[in-house]
C-alpha positions as MATLAB code, in Angstrom:
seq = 'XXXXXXXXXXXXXXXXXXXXXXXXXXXXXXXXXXXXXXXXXXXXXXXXXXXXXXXXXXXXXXXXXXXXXXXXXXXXXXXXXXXXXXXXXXXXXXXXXXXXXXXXXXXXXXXXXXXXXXXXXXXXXXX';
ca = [
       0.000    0.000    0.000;
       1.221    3.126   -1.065;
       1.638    6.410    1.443;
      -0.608    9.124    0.838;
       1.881   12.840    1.132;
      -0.377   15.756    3.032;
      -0.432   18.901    1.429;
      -2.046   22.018    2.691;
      -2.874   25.064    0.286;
      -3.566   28.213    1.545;
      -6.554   30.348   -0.360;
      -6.966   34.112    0.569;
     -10.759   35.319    0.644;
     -12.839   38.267    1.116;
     -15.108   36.689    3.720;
     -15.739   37.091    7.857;
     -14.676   33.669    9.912;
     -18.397   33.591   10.589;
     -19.510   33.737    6.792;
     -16.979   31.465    5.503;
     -17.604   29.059    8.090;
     -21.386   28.414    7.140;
     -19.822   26.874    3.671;
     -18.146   24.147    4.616;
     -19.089   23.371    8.681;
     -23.073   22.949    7.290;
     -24.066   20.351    4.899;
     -26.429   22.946    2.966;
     -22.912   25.239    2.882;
     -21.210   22.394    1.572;
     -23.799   21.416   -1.031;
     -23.375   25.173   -2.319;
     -20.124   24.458   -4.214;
     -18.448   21.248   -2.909;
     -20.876   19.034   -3.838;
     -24.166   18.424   -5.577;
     -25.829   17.693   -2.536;
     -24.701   17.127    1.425;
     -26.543   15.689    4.274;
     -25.785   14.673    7.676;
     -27.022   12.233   10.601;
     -24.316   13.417   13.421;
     -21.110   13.561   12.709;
     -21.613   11.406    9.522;
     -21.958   13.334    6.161;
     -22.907   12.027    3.382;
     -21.646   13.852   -0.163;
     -23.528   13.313   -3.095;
     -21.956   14.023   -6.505;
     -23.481   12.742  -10.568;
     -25.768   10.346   -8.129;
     -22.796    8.752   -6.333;
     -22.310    9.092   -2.311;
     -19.488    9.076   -0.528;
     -19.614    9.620    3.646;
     -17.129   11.019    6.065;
     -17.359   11.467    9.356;
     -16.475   14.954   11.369;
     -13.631   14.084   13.636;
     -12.868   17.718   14.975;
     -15.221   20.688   14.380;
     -14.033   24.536   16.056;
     -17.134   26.534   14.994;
     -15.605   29.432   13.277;
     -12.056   27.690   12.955;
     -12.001   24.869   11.385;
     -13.719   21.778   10.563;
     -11.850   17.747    9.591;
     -13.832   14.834    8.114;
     -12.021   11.735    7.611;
     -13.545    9.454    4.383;
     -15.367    6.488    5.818;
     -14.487    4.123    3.103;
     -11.026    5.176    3.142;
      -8.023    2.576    3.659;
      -5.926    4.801    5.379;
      -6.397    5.347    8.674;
      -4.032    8.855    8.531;
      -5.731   10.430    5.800;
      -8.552   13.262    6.223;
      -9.649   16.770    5.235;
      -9.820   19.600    6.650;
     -10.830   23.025    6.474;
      -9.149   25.827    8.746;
      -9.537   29.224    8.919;
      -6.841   31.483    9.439;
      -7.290   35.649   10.196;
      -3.508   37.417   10.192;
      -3.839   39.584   13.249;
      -2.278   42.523   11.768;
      -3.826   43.015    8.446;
      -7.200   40.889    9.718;
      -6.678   39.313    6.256;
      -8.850   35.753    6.078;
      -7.349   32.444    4.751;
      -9.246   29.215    4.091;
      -6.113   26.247    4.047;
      -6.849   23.173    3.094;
      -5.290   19.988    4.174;
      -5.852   16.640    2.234;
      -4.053   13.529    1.555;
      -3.331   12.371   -2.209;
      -1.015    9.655   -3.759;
       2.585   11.453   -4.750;
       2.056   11.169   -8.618;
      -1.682   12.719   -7.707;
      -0.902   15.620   -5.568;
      -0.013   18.030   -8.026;
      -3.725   17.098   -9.511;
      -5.592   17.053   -5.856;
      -4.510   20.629   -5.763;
      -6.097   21.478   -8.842;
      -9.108   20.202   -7.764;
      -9.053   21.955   -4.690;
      -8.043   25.304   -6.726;
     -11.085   24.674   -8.584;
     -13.741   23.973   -5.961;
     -11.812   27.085   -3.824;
     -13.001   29.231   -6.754;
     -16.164   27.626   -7.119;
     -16.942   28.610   -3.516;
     -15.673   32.326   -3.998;
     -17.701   32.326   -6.527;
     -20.605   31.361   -4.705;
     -19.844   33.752   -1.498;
     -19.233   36.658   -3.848;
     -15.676   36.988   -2.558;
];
């Protein structure tokens, strides 16, 4: 079995803690631009995308802060998502980073998929 390599990206965006966090700590936030739909029972989440489902489970939620799901039918135990928010305390300037796990010949592509849906979700917020 191969190691997944983290990576974290950092995006800037035009958006309070409180506004950003509503798009990807709710499943109707999520289903905005992550996926075509998002529903939860608990900390289960279930992601619906071209009628396929995938689940993941919150493992560590910070309202405001920052929110990790780990991939329920995932093989490795290591590997999970997460969304944090950062706010620079000088220039009050808001970052979304993103931490995931991808294979090393795939994590130049996992980025571009995060680039995308990033912009996707600007989109959607306006910022």
């Amino acid at each position: 079995m191969s190691t997944k390599i983290k990576f974290e990206i950092e995006f800037p965006i035009h958006a309070s803690p409180h506004m950003l966090y509503q798009y990807f700590g709710t499943p109707s936030g999520l289903s905005e631009w992550f996926a075509d739909n998002v529903n939860s029972r608990g900390e289960v989440y279930t992601f619906i995308w071209d009628g396929s489902e995938e689940k993941a489970k919150v493992l560590q939620e910070r309202p405001e802060e920052k929110i990790k799901f780990k991939w329920l039918d995932g093989e490795d135990d290591k590997s999970f998502f997460e969304f944090r928010i950062e706010v620079d305390e000088i220039t009050k300037d808001v970052s979304l980073i993103v931490t995931d796990f991808a294979e090393e010949d795939e994590v130049e592509e996992s980025k571009m998929f995060w680039t995308n849906q990033i912009d996707e979700l600007k989109h959607t917020i306006g910022a």
